[in-house]
mmCIF file with all atom_site columns, C-alpha atoms in Angstrom:
data_model
loop_
_atom_site.group_PDB
_atom_site.id
_atom_site.type_symbol
_atom_site.label_atom_id
_atom_site.label_alt_id
_atom_site.label_comp_id
_atom_site.label_asym_id
_atom_site.label_entity_id
_atom_site.label_seq_id
_atom_site.pdbx_PDB_ins_code
_atom_site.Cartn_x
_atom_site.Cartn_y
_atom_site.Cartn_z
_atom_site.occupancy
_atom_site.B_iso_or_equiv
_atom_site.pdbx_formal_charge
_atom_site.auth_seq_id
_atom_site.auth_comp_id
_atom_site.auth_asym_id
_atom_site.auth_atom_id
_atom_site.pdbx_PDB_model_num
ATOM 1  C CA . MET Z 1 1  ? 24.080  23.388  -30.490 1.00 54.00 ? 183 MET Z CA 1
ATOM 2  C CA . ASN Z 1 2  ? 25.042  21.266  -27.274 1.00 62.00 ? 184 ASN Z CA 1
ATOM 3  C CA . SER Z 1 3  ? 25.388  17.908  -27.118 1.00 67.00 ? 185 SER Z CA 1
ATOM 4  C CA . GLU Z 1 4  ? 25.480  17.213  -23.504 1.00 76.00 ? 186 GLU Z CA 1
ATOM 5  C CA . THR Z 1 5  ? 23.168  15.079  -22.317 1.00 77.00 ? 187 THR Z CA 1
ATOM 6  C CA . GLN Z 1 6  ? 21.434  16.464  -19.171 1.00 75.00 ? 188 GLN Z CA 1
ATOM 7  C CA . ILE Z 1 7  ? 19.223  13.844  -16.675 1.00 73.00 ? 189 ILE Z CA 1
ATOM 8  C CA . VAL Z 1 8  ? 15.645  15.245  -16.000 1.00 68.00 ? 190 VAL Z CA 1
ATOM 9  C CA . ARG Z 1 9  ? 14.850  14.167  -12.329 1.00 66.00 ? 191 ARG Z CA 1
ATOM 10 C CA . PRO Z 1 10 ? 11.261  13.381  -11.272 1.00 64.00 ? 192 PRO Z CA 1
ATOM 11 C CA . ILE Z 1 11 ? 9.018   16.101  -9.607  1.00 63.00 ? 193 ILE Z CA 1
ATOM 12 C CA . ARG Z 1 12 ? 7.591   13.110  -7.036  1.00 60.00 ? 194 ARG Z CA 1
ATOM 13 C CA . ASP Z 1 13 ? 10.296  10.369  -5.417  1.00 65.00 ? 195 ASP Z CA 1
ATOM 14 C CA . PRO Z 1 14 ? 8.778   6.946   -7.339  1.00 71.00 ? 196 PRO Z CA 1
ATOM 15 C CA . ALA Z 1 15 ? 8.760   5.530   -4.277  1.00 68.00 ? 197 ALA Z CA 1
ATOM 16 C CA . GLU Z 1 16 ? 6.376   7.859   -2.593  1.00 76.00 ? 198 GLU Z CA 1
ATOM 17 C CA . LYS Z 1 17 ? 4.521   6.873   -5.715  1.00 85.00 ? 199 LYS Z CA 1
ATOM 18 C CA . HIS Z 1 18 ? 4.365   3.310   -5.122  1.00 87.00 ? 200 HIS Z CA 1
ATOM 19 C CA . SER Z 1 19 ? 3.332   4.291   -2.125  1.00 90.00 ? 201 SER Z CA 1
ATOM 20 C CA . VAL Z 1 20 ? 0.384   6.380   -2.643  1.00 92.00 ? 202 VAL Z CA 1
ATOM 21 C CA . GLN Z 1 21 ? -1.092  2.890   -4.989  1.00 94.00 ? 203 GLN Z CA 1
ATOM 22 C CA . LEU Z 1 22 ? -0.493  0.684   -2.440  1.00 95.00 ? 204 LEU Z CA 1
ATOM 23 C CA . LYS Z 1 23 ? -2.792  2.879   0.299   1.00 95.00 ? 205 LYS Z CA 1
ATOM 24 C CA . ARG Z 1 24 ? -5.442  2.933   -2.602  1.00 96.00 ? 206 ARG Z CA 1
ATOM 25 C CA . ASP Z 1 25 ? -4.592  -0.963  -3.176  1.00 97.00 ? 207 ASP Z CA 1
ATOM 26 C CA . LEU Z 1 26 ? -5.119  -1.254  0.722   1.00 97.00 ? 208 LEU Z CA 1
ATOM 27 C CA . GLN Z 1 27 ? -8.193  0.091   0.899   1.00 97.00 ? 209 GLN Z CA 1
ATOM 28 C CA . LEU Z 1 28 ? -10.195 -1.312  -1.926  1.00 97.00 ? 210 LEU Z CA 1
ATOM 29 C CA . MET Z 1 29 ? -9.217  -4.894  -0.833  1.00 98.00 ? 211 MET Z CA 1
ATOM 30 C CA . LYS Z 1 30 ? -10.447 -3.595  3.118   1.00 98.00 ? 212 LYS Z CA 1
ATOM 31 C CA . ASP Z 1 31 ? -13.316 -2.756  1.043   1.00 98.00 ? 213 ASP Z CA 1
ATOM 32 C CA . TYR Z 1 32 ? -13.790 -6.425  -0.490  1.00 98.00 ? 214 TYR Z CA 1
ATOM 33 C CA . LEU Z 1 33 ? -12.698 -7.902  2.302   1.00 98.00 ? 215 LEU Z CA 1
ATOM 34 C CA . MET Z 1 34 ? -15.774 -6.430  3.829   1.00 98.00 ? 216 MET Z CA 1
ATOM 35 C CA . MET Z 1 35 ? -17.621 -7.554  1.214   1.00 98.00 ? 217 MET Z CA 1
ATOM 36 C CA . CYS Z 1 36 ? -17.009 -11.328 1.466   1.00 98.00 ? 218 CYS Z CA 1
ATOM 37 C CA . THR Z 1 37 ? -17.567 -11.171 4.615   1.00 98.00 ? 219 THR Z CA 1
ATOM 38 C CA . ARG Z 1 38 ? -21.172 -10.263 4.164   1.00 98.00 ? 220 ARG Z CA 1
ATOM 39 C CA . LYS Z 1 39 ? -21.415 -13.048 1.709   1.00 98.00 ? 221 LYS Z CA 1
ATOM 40 C CA . GLU Z 1 40 ? -19.790 -15.543 3.461   1.00 98.00 ? 222 GLU Z CA 1
ATOM 41 C CA . ASP Z 1 41 ? -17.833 -16.308 0.791   1.00 98.00 ? 223 ASP Z CA 1
ATOM 42 C CA . TRP Z 1 42 ? -14.742 -17.386 2.723   1.00 98.00 ? 224 TRP Z CA 1
ATOM 43 C CA . HIS Z 1 43 ? -12.218 -17.659 -0.693  1.00 98.00 ? 225 HIS Z CA 1
ATOM 44 C CA . GLY Z 1 44 ? -12.960 -14.553 -1.412  1.00 98.00 ? 226 GLY Z CA 1
ATOM 45 C CA . VAL Z 1 45 ? -11.884 -13.807 2.264   1.00 98.00 ? 227 VAL Z CA 1
ATOM 46 C CA . MET Z 1 46 ? -8.738  -15.683 2.270   1.00 98.00 ? 228 MET Z CA 1
ATOM 47 C CA . ASP Z 1 47 ? -8.066  -14.013 -0.930  1.00 98.00 ? 229 ASP Z CA 1
ATOM 48 C CA . ALA Z 1 48 ? -8.323  -10.545 0.377   1.00 98.00 ? 230 ALA Z CA 1
ATOM 49 C CA . SER Z 1 49 ? -7.038  -11.258 3.377   1.00 98.00 ? 231 SER Z CA 1
ATOM 50 C CA . ALA Z 1 50 ? -3.213  -12.393 1.664   1.00 98.00 ? 232 ALA Z CA 1
ATOM 51 C CA . ASP Z 1 51 ? -3.232  -9.493  -0.651  1.00 98.00 ? 233 ASP Z CA 1
ATOM 52 C CA . ILE Z 1 52 ? -3.688  -7.555  2.336   1.00 98.00 ? 234 ILE Z CA 1
ATOM 53 C CA . ARG Z 1 53 ? -0.299  -9.125  3.928   1.00 98.00 ? 235 ARG Z CA 1
ATOM 54 C CA . GLU Z 1 54 ? 1.347   -8.198  0.592   1.00 97.00 ? 236 GLU Z CA 1
ATOM 55 C CA . ILE Z 1 55 ? 0.942   -4.965  0.655   1.00 97.00 ? 237 ILE Z CA 1
ATOM 56 C CA . VAL Z 1 56 ? 1.412   -3.962  4.210   1.00 97.00 ? 238 VAL Z CA 1
ATOM 57 C CA . ALA Z 1 57 ? 4.403   -5.778  4.186   1.00 95.00 ? 239 ALA Z CA 1
ATOM 58 C CA . LYS Z 1 58 ? 5.537   -3.589  0.965   1.00 94.00 ? 240 LYS Z CA 1
ATOM 59 C CA . LEU Z 1 59 ? 3.918   0.415   2.692   1.00 93.00 ? 241 LEU Z CA 1
ATOM 60 C CA . SER Z 1 60 ? 6.434   -1.316  5.902   1.00 92.00 ? 242 SER Z CA 1
ATOM 61 C CA . ILE Z 1 61 ? 9.425   -1.360  3.431   1.00 90.00 ? 243 ILE Z CA 1
ATOM 62 C CA . LEU Z 1 62 ? 8.396   2.287   2.075   1.00 84.00 ? 244 LEU Z CA 1
ATOM 63 C CA . THR Z 1 63 ? 7.243   4.266   4.436   1.00 79.00 ? 245 THR Z CA 1
ATOM 64 C CA . PRO Z 1 64 ? 8.463   4.804   8.023   1.00 70.00 ? 246 PRO Z CA 1
ATOM 65 C CA . PRO Z 1 65 ? 6.935   2.429   11.016  1.00 64.00 ? 247 PRO Z CA 1
ATOM 66 C CA . ALA Z 1 66 ? 5.186   5.720   12.593  1.00 59.00 ? 248 ALA Z CA 1
ATOM 67 C CA . ARG Z 1 67 ? 3.489   6.595   9.522   1.00 51.00 ? 249 ARG Z CA 1
ATOM 68 C CA . HIS Z 1 68 ? 1.877   3.272   9.327   1.00 51.00 ? 250 HIS Z CA 1
ATOM 69 C CA . GLU Z 1 69 ? -2.178  3.080   10.034  1.00 54.00 ? 251 GLU Z CA 1
ATOM 70 C CA . HIS Z 1 70 ? -1.949  -0.618  11.749  1.00 56.00 ? 252 HIS Z CA 1
ATOM 71 C CA . ALA Z 1 71 ? 0.726   0.678   13.601  1.00 51.00 ? 253 ALA Z CA 1
ATOM 72 C CA . PHE Z 1 72 ? 0.349   -0.734  17.687  1.00 47.00 ? 254 PHE Z CA 1
ATOM 73 C CA . LYS Z 1 73 ? 0.035   2.610   19.881  1.00 52.00 ? 255 LYS Z CA 1
ATOM 74 C CA . ASP Z 1 74 ? 0.863   2.586   23.743  1.00 50.00 ? 256 ASP Z CA 1
ATOM 75 C CA . GLU Z 1 75 ? -2.248  2.519   25.722  1.00 47.00 ? 257 GLU Z CA 1
ATOM 76 C CA . ALA Z 1 76 ? -0.531  3.251   28.785  1.00 44.00 ? 258 ALA Z CA 1
#
């Protein structure tokens, strides 16, 4: 019996998995923001916008800038 410890690497990169979850959360918060706007729930709008800013900041660390949905495009 071999007593060596072997390390099993995850199939997916944990950062990639976290990025996918953040993108889902971002879409949910955008939907929530729109709902709060329609209901004129301005406290909810503030909360949603703060959460969206936080998610976007986390995504900017985990993904290259060129892949961001919110990246500015040169219109010239």
